Structures are given as structure tokens and as C-alpha cells.
PDB file of C-alpha atoms in Angstrom:
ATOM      1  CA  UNK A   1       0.000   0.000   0.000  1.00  0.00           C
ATOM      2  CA  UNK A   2       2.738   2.342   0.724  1.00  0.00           C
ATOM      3  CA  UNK A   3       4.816   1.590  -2.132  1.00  0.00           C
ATOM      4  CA  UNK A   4       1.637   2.473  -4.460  1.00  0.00           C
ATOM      5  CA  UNK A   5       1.458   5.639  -2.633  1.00  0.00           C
ATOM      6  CA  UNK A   6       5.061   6.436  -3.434  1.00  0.00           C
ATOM      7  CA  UNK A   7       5.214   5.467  -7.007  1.00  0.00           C
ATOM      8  CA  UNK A   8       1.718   5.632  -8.161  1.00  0.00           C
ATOM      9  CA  UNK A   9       2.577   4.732 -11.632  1.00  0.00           C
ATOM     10  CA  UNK A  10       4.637   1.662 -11.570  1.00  0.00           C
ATOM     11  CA  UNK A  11       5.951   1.325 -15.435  1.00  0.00           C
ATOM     12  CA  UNK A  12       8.419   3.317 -17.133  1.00  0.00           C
ATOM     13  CA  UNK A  13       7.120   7.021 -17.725  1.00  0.00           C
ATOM     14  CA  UNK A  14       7.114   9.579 -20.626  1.00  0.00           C
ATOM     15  CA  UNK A  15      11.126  10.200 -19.434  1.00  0.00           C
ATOM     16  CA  UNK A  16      12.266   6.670 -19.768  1.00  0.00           C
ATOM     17  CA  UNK A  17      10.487   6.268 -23.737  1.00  0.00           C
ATOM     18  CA  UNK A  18      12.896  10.055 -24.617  1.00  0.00           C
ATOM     19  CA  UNK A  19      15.901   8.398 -22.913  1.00  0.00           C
ATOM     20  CA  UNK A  20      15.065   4.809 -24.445  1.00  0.00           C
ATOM     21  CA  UNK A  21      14.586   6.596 -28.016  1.00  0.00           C
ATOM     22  CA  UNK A  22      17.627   8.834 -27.921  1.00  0.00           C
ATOM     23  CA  UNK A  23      20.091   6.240 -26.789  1.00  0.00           C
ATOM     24  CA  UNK A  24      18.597   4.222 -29.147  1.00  0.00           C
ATOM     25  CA  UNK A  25      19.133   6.318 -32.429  1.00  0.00           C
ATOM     26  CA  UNK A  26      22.546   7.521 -30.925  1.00  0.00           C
ATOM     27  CA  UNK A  27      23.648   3.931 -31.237  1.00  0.00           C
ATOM     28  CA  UNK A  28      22.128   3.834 -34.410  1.00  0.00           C
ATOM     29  CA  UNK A  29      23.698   7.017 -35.625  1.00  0.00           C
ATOM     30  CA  UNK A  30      27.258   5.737 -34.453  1.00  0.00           C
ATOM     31  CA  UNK A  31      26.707   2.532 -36.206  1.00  0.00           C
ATOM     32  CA  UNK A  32      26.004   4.129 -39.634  1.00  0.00           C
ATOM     33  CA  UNK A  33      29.291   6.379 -39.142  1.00  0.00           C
ATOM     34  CA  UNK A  34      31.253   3.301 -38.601  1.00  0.00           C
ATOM     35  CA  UNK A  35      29.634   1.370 -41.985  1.00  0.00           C
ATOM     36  CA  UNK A  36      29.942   4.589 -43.720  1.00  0.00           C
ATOM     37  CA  UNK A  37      33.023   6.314 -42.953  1.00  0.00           C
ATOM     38  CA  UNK A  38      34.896   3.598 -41.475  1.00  0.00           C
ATOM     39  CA  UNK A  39      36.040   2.549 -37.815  1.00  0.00           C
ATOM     40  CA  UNK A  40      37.894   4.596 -35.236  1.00  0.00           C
ATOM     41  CA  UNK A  41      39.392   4.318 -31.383  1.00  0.00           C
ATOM     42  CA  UNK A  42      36.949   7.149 -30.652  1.00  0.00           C
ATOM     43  CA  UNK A  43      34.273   5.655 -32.334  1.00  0.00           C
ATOM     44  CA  UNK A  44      34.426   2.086 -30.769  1.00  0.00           C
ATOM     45  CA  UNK A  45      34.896   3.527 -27.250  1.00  0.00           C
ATOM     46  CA  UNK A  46      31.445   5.838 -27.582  1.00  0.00           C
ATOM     47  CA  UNK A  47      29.614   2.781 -29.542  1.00  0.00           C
ATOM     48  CA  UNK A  48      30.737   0.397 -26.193  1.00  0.00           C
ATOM     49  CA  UNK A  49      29.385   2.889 -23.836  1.00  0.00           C
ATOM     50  CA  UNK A  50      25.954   3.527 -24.893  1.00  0.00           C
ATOM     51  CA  UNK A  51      25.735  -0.540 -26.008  1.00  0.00           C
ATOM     52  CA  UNK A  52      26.454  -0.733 -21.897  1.00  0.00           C
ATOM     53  CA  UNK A  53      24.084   2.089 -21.358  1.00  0.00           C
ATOM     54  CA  UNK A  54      20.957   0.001 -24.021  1.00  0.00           C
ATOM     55  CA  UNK A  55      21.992  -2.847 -21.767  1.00  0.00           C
ATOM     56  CA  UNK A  56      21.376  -0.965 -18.000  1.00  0.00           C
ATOM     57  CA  UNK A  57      18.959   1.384 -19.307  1.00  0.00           C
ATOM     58  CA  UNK A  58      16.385  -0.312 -21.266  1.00  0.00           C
ATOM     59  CA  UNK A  59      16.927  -4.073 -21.627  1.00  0.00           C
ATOM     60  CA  UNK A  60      17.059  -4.412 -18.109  1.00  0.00           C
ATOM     61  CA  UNK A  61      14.007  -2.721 -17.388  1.00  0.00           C
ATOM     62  CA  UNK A  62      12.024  -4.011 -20.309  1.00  0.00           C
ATOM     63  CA  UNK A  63      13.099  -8.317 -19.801  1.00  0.00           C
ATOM     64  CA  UNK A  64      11.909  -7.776 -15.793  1.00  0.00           C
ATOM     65  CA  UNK A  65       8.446  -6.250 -16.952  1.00  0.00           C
ATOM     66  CA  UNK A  66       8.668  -2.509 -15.589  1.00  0.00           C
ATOM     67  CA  UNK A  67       8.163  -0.927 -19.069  1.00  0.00           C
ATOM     68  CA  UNK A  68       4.959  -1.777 -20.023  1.00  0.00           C
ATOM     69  CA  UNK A  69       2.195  -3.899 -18.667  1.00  0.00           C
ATOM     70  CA  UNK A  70       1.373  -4.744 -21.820  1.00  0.00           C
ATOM     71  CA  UNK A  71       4.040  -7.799 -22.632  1.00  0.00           C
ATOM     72  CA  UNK A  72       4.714  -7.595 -26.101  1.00  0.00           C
ATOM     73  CA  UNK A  73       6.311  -3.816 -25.183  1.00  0.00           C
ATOM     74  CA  UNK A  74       8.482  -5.384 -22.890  1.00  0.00           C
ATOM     75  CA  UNK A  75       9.118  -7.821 -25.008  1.00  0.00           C
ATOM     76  CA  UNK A  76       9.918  -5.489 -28.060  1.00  0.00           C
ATOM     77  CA  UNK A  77      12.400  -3.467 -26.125  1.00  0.00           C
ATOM     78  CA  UNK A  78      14.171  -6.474 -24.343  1.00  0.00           C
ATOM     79  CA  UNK A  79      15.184  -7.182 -27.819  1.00  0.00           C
ATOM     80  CA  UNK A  80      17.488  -4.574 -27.749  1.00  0.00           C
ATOM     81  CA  UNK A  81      19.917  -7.159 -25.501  1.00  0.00           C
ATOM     82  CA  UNK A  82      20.414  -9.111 -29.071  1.00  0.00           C
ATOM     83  CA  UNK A  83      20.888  -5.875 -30.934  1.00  0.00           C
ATOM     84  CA  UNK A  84      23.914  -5.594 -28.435  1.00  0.00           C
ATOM     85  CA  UNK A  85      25.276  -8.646 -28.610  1.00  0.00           C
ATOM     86  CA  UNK A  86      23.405 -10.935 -25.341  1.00  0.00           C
ATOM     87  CA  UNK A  87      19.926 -12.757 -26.067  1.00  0.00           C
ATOM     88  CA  UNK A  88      16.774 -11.560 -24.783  1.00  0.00           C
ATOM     89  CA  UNK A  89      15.288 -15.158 -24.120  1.00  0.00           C
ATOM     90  CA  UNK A  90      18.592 -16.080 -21.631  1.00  0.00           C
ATOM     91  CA  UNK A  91      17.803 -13.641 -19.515  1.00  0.00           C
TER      92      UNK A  91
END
């Protein structure tokens, strides 16, 4: 009862979809810079940061169910684990 009180809302908000989006087509971004223009030191160290943030930030969330109540959004974003290399149904 408490807890419901303090978080009344207990999936991921409006905030979490921007920082799930953005993070998202960063990586994206990144990954079309290295097919087009060819790989760099710089360019590997930013892509392996925000492939560990898509790992905290949104798999995470998304293969324990907080996302969405609705599974198949959970589901959709827990993907993102074998975008970065892991597998969504091991976890």
C-alpha cells in the first residue's frame, strides 16, 4: 500500500520512452558512421558505452516487466539485448 502511494505509476514514464529513443538512435547514428566512414578508437569507445548504457537502461528494465504492462512492449524493447550482442530469451 505504501509503495503504491510512493510510485503511483509503476511502469516506465514519458522520461524513460525520450531516454530509451535517444540512446537508441545515438547507437544507431554511431553505427552508420562506422559502416559509412569507417572505424575509429573514438568511435568504438562511444559505440561500447551507450551498447552498456541500451543494456542498463532499457533491456534491463524491459526483460523484468517494468516498461509496459502490456508484454509484447516489454518484449519489443528487451530485444534490444540481441541488438547488443546478449539474447533476450537467456535472460
Amino acid at each position: 500500500k505504501r509503495v503504491k502511494q510512493a510510485i503511483p505509476y509503476q511502469f516506465a514514464t514519458w522520461e524513460w520512452y525520450v531516454k530509451a529513443t535517444c540512446l537508441f538512435a545515438l547507437t544507431v547514428y554511431v553505427e552508420w558512421t562506422v559502416i559509412e566512414s569507417g572505424p575509429t578508437v573514438l568511435k568504438g569507445l562511444v559505440l561500447g558505452c551507450l551498447m552498456a548504457f541500451i543494456g542498463l537502461a532499457i533491456q534491463h528494465d524491459a526483460n523484468h516487466g517494468a516498461v509496459s504492462p502490456h508484454g509484447w512492449v516489454n518484449r519489443m524493447w528487451g530485444y534490444t539485448q540481441d541488438w547488443i550482442g546478449g539474447s533476450g530469451l537467456l535472460w
